[in-house]
CSV table of C-alpha atoms in Angstrom, one decimal:
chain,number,residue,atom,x,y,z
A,1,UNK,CA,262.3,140.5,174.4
A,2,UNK,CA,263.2,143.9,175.4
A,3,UNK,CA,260.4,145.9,177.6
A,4,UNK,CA,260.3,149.2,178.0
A,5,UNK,CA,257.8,150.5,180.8
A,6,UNK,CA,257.2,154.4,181.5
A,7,UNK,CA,256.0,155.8,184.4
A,8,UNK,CA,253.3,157.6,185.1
A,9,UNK,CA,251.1,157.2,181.7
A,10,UNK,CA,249.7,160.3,182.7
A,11,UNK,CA,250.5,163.7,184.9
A,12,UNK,CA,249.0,166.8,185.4
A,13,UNK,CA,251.2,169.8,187.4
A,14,UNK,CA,250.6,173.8,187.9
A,15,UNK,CA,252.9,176.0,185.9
A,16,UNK,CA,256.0,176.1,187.2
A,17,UNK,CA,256.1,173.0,189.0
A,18,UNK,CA,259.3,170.8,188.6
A,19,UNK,CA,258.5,167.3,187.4
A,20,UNK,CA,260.2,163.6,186.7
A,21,UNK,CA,258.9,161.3,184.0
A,22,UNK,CA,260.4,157.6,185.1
A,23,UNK,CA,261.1,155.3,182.2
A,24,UNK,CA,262.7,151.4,182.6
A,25,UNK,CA,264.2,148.4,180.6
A,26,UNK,CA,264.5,145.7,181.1
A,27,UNK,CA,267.4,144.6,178.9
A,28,UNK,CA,270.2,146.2,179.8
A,29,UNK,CA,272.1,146.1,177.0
A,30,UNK,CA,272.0,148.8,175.3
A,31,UNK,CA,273.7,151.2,173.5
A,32,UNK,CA,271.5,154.4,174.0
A,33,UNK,CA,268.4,155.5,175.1
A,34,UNK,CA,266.6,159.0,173.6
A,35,UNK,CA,263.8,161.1,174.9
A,36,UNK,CA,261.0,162.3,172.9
A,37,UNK,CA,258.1,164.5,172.2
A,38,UNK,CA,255.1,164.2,170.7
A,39,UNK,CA,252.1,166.8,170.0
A,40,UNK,CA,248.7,165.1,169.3
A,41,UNK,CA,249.0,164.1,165.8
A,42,UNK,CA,252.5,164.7,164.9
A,43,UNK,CA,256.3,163.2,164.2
A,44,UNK,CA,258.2,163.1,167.4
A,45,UNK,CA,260.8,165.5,168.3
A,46,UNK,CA,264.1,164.6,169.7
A,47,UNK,CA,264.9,165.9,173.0
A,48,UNK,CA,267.6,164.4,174.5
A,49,UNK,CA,269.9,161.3,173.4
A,50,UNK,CA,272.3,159.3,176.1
A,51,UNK,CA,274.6,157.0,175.0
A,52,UNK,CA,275.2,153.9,176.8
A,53,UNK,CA,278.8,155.4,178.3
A,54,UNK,CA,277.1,158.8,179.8
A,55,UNK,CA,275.3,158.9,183.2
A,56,UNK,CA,273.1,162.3,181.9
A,57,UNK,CA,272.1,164.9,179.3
A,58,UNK,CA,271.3,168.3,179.8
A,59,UNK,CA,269.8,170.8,177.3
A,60,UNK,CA,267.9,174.1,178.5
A,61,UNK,CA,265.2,172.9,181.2
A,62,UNK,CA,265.4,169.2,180.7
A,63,UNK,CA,267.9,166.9,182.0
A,64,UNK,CA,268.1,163.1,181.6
A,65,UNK,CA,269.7,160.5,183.6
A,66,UNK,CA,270.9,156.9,182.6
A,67,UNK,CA,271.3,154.2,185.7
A,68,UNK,CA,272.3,151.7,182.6
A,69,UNK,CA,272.6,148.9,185.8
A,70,UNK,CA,269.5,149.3,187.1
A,71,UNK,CA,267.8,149.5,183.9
A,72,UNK,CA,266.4,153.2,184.5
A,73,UNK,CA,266.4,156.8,183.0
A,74,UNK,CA,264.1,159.5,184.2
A,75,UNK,CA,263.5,162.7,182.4
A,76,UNK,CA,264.0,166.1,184.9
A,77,UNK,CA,261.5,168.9,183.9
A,78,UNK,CA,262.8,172.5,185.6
A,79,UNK,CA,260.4,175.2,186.1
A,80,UNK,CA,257.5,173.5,183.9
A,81,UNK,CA,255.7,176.0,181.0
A,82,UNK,CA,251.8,174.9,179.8
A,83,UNK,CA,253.6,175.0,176.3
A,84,UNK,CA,255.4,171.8,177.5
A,85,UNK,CA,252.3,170.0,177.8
A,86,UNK,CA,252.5,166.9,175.4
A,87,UNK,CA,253.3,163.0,175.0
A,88,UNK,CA,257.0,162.4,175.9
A,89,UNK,CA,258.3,159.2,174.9
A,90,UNK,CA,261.6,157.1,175.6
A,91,UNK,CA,263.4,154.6,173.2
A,92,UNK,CA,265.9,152.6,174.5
A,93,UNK,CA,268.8,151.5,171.2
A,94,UNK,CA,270.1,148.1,170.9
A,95,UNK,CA,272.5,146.7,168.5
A,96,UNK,CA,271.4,146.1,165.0
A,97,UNK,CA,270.1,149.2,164.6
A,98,UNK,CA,266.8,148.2,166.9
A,99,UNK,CA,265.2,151.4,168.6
A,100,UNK,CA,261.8,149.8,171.1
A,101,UNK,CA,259.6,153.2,172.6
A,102,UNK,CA,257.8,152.6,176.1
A,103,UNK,CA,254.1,153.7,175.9
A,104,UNK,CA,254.7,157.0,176.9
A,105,UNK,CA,253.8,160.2,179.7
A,106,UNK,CA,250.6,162.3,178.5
A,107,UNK,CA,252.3,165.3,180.5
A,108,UNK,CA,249.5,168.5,181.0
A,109,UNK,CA,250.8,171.8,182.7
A,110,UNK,CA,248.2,174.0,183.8
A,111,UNK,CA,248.1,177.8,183.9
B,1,UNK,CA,269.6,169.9,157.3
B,2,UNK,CA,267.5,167.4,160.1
B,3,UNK,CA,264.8,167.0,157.7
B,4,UNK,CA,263.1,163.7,157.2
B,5,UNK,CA,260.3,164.5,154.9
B,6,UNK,CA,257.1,161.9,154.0
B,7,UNK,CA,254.8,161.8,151.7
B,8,UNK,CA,251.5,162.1,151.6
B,9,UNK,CA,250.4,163.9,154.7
B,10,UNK,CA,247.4,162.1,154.4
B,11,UNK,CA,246.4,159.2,152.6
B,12,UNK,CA,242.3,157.5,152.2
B,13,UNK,CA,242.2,154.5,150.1
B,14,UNK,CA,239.8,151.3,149.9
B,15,UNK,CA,240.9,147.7,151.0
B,16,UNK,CA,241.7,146.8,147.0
B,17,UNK,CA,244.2,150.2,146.6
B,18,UNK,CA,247.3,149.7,146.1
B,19,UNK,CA,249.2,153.0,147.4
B,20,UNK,CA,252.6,154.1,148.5
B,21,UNK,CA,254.1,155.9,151.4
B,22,UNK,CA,257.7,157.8,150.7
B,23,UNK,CA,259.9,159.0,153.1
B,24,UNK,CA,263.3,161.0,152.2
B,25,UNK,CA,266.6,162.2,154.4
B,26,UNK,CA,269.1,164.1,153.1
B,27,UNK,CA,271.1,163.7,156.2
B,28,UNK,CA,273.4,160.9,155.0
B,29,UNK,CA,271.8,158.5,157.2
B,30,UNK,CA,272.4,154.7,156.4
B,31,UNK,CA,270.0,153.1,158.5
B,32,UNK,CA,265.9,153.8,158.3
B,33,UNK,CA,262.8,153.4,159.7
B,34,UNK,CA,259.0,152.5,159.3
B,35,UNK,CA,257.0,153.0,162.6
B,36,UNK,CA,253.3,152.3,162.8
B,37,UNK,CA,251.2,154.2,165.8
B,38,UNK,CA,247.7,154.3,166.6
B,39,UNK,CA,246.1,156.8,168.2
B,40,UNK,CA,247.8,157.1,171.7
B,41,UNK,CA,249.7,154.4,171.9
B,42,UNK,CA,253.5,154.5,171.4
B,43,UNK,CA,255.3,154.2,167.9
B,44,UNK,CA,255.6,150.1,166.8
B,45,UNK,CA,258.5,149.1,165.0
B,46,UNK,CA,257.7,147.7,161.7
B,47,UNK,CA,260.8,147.5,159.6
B,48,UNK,CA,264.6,148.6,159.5
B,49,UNK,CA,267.1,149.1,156.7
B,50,UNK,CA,270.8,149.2,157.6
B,51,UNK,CA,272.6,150.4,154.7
B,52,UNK,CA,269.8,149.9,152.3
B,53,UNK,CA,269.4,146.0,153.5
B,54,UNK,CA,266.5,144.9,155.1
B,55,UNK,CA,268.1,144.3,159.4
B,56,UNK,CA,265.1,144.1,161.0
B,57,UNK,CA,260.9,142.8,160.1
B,58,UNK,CA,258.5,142.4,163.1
B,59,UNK,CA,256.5,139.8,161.4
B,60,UNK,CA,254.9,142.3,159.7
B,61,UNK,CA,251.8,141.1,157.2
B,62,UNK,CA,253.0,140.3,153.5
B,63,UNK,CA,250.1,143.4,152.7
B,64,UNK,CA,253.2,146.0,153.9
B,65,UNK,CA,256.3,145.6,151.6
B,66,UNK,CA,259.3,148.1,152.1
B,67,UNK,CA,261.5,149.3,149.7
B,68,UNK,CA,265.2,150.6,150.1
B,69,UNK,CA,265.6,152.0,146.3
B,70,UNK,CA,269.2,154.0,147.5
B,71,UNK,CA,270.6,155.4,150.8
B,72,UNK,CA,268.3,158.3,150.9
B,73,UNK,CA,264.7,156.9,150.2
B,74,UNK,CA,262.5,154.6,151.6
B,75,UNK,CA,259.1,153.3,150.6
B,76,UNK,CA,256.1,151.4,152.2
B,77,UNK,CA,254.2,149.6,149.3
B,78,UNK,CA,250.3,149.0,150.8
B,79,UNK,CA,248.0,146.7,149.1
B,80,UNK,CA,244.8,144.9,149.9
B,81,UNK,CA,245.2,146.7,153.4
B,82,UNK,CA,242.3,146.6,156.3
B,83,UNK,CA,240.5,149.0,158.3
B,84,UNK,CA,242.6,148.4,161.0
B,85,UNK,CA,245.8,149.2,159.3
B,86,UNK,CA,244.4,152.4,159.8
B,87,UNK,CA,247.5,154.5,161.5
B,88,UNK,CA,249.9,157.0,161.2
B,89,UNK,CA,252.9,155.5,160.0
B,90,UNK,CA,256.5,157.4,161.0
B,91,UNK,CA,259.3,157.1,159.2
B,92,UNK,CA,263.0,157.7,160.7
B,93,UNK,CA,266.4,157.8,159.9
B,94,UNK,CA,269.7,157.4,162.3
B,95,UNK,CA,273.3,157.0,161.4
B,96,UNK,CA,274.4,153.8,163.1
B,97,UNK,CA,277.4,154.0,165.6
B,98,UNK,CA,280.3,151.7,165.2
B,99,UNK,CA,278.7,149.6,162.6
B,100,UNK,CA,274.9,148.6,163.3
B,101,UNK,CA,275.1,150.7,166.4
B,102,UNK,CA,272.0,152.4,166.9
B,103,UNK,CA,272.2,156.2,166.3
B,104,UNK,CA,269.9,159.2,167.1
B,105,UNK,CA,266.7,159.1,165.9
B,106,UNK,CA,265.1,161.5,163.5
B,107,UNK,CA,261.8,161.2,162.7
B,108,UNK,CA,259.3,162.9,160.0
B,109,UNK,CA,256.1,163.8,160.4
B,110,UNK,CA,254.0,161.3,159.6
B,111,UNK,CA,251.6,159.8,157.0
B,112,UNK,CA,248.0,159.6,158.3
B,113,UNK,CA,246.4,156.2,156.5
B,114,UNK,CA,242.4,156.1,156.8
B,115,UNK,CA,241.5,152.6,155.4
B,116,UNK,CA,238.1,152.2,153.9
């Protein structure tokens, strides 16, 4: 059964702070892995999708690494904003169209 | 267009309703999605369709019954549900990769279900 385990489940940082959210699997095979957000009581917003074949992903202040080997991917936050406080999630994608989220980083950036 | 859009926002309904959540992408996706998620903790999968066949059912309860009616529509059909079925349920669409690939994820916003 494929695992996926994120780490911290929670943070707290000053503006302007750069941060890492840490997510693992434990099933390697995979085809891709995407990044998430989540405001209290919304849908999720895509942030970032790796495919299996790329090492990372970079869009704005976010960048996202894939060690597919190790069974890791961490999320890089850059210079972080109290408007990026939120839930970020990672899914990791297997075959048969099968998309498993980890539990999540509650991420609060203080003024 | 990255629009999935579900309806109703919000849904109340007594363990004897029979209701149903609709969901709708315009996005030419072929494979979607019914998550269930309770309140902070991380989306569950529930169901998949890859082109408009049922790929994938995490032993869900017979009181949750999908429906694929074409490529761009998918239901949840609720009946005789229980408190704790209380949830927001996501729907999302992706367009698999090389056959059942998995694609990017797109998700709507939700359907809030308070069970009576």
């Amino acid at each position: 059964k494929q695992e996926v385990t994120q780490i911290p489940a929670a943070l707290s940082v000053p503006e302007g702070e750069n941060l890492v959210l840490n997510c693992s699997f434990t099933d390697s095979a995979i085809y891709n892995l995407q990044w998430f957000r989540q405001d209290p009581g919304k849908g999720l917003t895509s942030l970032l999708l790796i495919q299996s074949s790329q090492r990372e992903q970079t869009s704005g202040r976010l960048n996202a690494s894939l060690d597919k080997s190790s069974g890791r991917s961490t999320l890089y936050i850059a210079a972080s904003q109290p408007g990026d406080s939120a839930t970020y999630l990672c899914a990791v994608g297997y075959n048969n169209n099968d998309m498993r989220f980890g539990a999540g980083t509650r991420l609060t950036v203080k003024p | 267009d990255t629009e999935v859009t579900q309806t109703p926002k919000h849904l109340v309904m007594g363990m004897t309703n029979k209701k149903s959540l609709k969901c709708e992408q315009h996005m030419g996706h072929r494979a979607m999605y019914w998550y269930k998620q309770k309140a902070k903790k991380p989306p569950e999968l529930m169901f998949v369709y890859s082109y408009e066949k049922l790929s994938i059912n995490e032993s869900v309860p017979s009181r949750f019954s999908p429906e694929c009616p074409n490529s761009s529509l998918l239901n949840l059909h609720l009946h005789a549900l229980q408190p704790e079925d209380s949830a927001l349920y996501l729907c999302a669409s992706s367009q698999p990769r090389e056959g059942l690939n998995t694609g990017e994820l797109f998700f709507g916003e939700g359907s809030r279900l308070t069970v009576l």
